[in-house]
């Protein structure tokens, strides 16, 4: 976040690097994969769709945690986060900044990148990307001023970002091949996108008094399965309270454990005295 505040080209240079890298990788795959256009479909490959769905949820969980630096050792957060960012056609830098703004301005209709206030789930899905871009642009102007130069920078960011998305789609298509892209990558991407969207939508809803609150979700079969696949991702209230935990479902268990450990240490100290 500090780099974003200080460097007006923080996103622009990053998007340029992504575009160049994945354009080169796609070109190499076009040269090296002589069998790329070989297409053969088998019925058993349908089972791979399920693994793609699970993988998408794992990617969402891991990507989210890297933005908080929750993987040890810490340098792995950048390595794994960049992979997840590339896989999801996004990027580590912009995802992290947007997510930090979400934590800082939770449910603020102007400053939160994706508040679900008054929207249906479909409306939330359709508008969340544009809303995130709008918030990031406003934050950019806040930190770097609004001028012809900064507006031109934003236009360049958006153009190169979109070209970068195309280069990443091409890369994954060439890497997986037509069948793998269809039965694994697309299901995994949809799982990532819809899983993230549903979690954020359902976890920021009004309570009985009409005030929007951050909620935990568990208990039903659906949420038990989803929490198992997302490392407690639907314990979203816990996550906002304890963002440094990889699995927020364990937040209060760990807090109680620390309390018990302090009690034990205190009792041992009293006995020694």
CSV table of N, CA and C in Angstrom, one decimal, residues 81-82 84-96:
chain,number,residue,atom,x,y,z
A,81,UNK,N,1.7,-15.6,-4.5
A,81,UNK,CA,0.7,-14.6,-4.9
A,81,UNK,C,0.7,-14.2,-6.3
A,82,UNK,N,2.0,-14.1,-6.9
A,82,UNK,CA,2.1,-13.8,-8.3
A,82,UNK,C,1.5,-14.9,-9.2
A,84,UNK,N,-0.9,-17.0,-8.3
A,84,UNK,CA,-2.4,-16.9,-8.2
A,84,UNK,C,-2.9,-15.7,-9.0
A,85,UNK,N,-2.2,-14.6,-8.9
A,85,UNK,CA,-2.6,-13.4,-9.7
A,85,UNK,C,-2.6,-13.7,-11.2
A,86,UNK,N,-1.6,-14.4,-11.7
A,86,UNK,CA,-1.6,-14.7,-13.1
A,86,UNK,C,-2.7,-15.7,-13.5
A,87,UNK,N,-2.9,-16.7,-12.6
A,87,UNK,CA,-3.9,-17.7,-12.9
A,87,UNK,C,-5.3,-17.1,-12.9
A,88,UNK,N,-5.6,-16.1,-12.1
A,88,UNK,CA,-6.9,-15.5,-12.0
A,88,UNK,C,-7.0,-14.3,-13.0
A,89,UNK,N,-6.0,-14.1,-13.8
A,89,UNK,CA,-6.0,-13.0,-14.8
A,89,UNK,C,-6.0,-11.6,-14.2
A,90,UNK,N,-5.5,-11.6,-13.0
A,90,UNK,CA,-5.4,-10.3,-12.3
A,90,UNK,C,-4.0,-9.9,-12.0
A,91,UNK,N,-3.6,-9.6,-10.8
A,91,UNK,CA,-2.2,-9.3,-10.5
A,91,UNK,C,-2.1,-9.1,-9.0
A,92,UNK,N,-1.0,-9.5,-8.4
A,92,UNK,CA,-0.8,-9.4,-7.0
A,92,UNK,C,-0.9,-8.0,-6.5
A,93,UNK,N,-0.2,-7.1,-7.2
A,93,UNK,CA,-0.2,-5.7,-6.7
A,93,UNK,C,-1.6,-5.1,-6.6
A,94,UNK,N,-2.3,-5.1,-7.7
A,94,UNK,CA,-3.6,-4.4,-7.6
A,94,UNK,C,-4.6,-5.1,-6.8
A,95,UNK,N,-4.5,-6.5,-6.7
A,95,UNK,CA,-5.4,-7.2,-5.8
A,95,UNK,C,-5.1,-6.9,-4.3
A,96,UNK,N,-3.8,-6.8,-4.0
A,96,UNK,CA,-3.5,-6.5,-2.6
A,96,UNK,C,-3.9,-5.1,-2.2
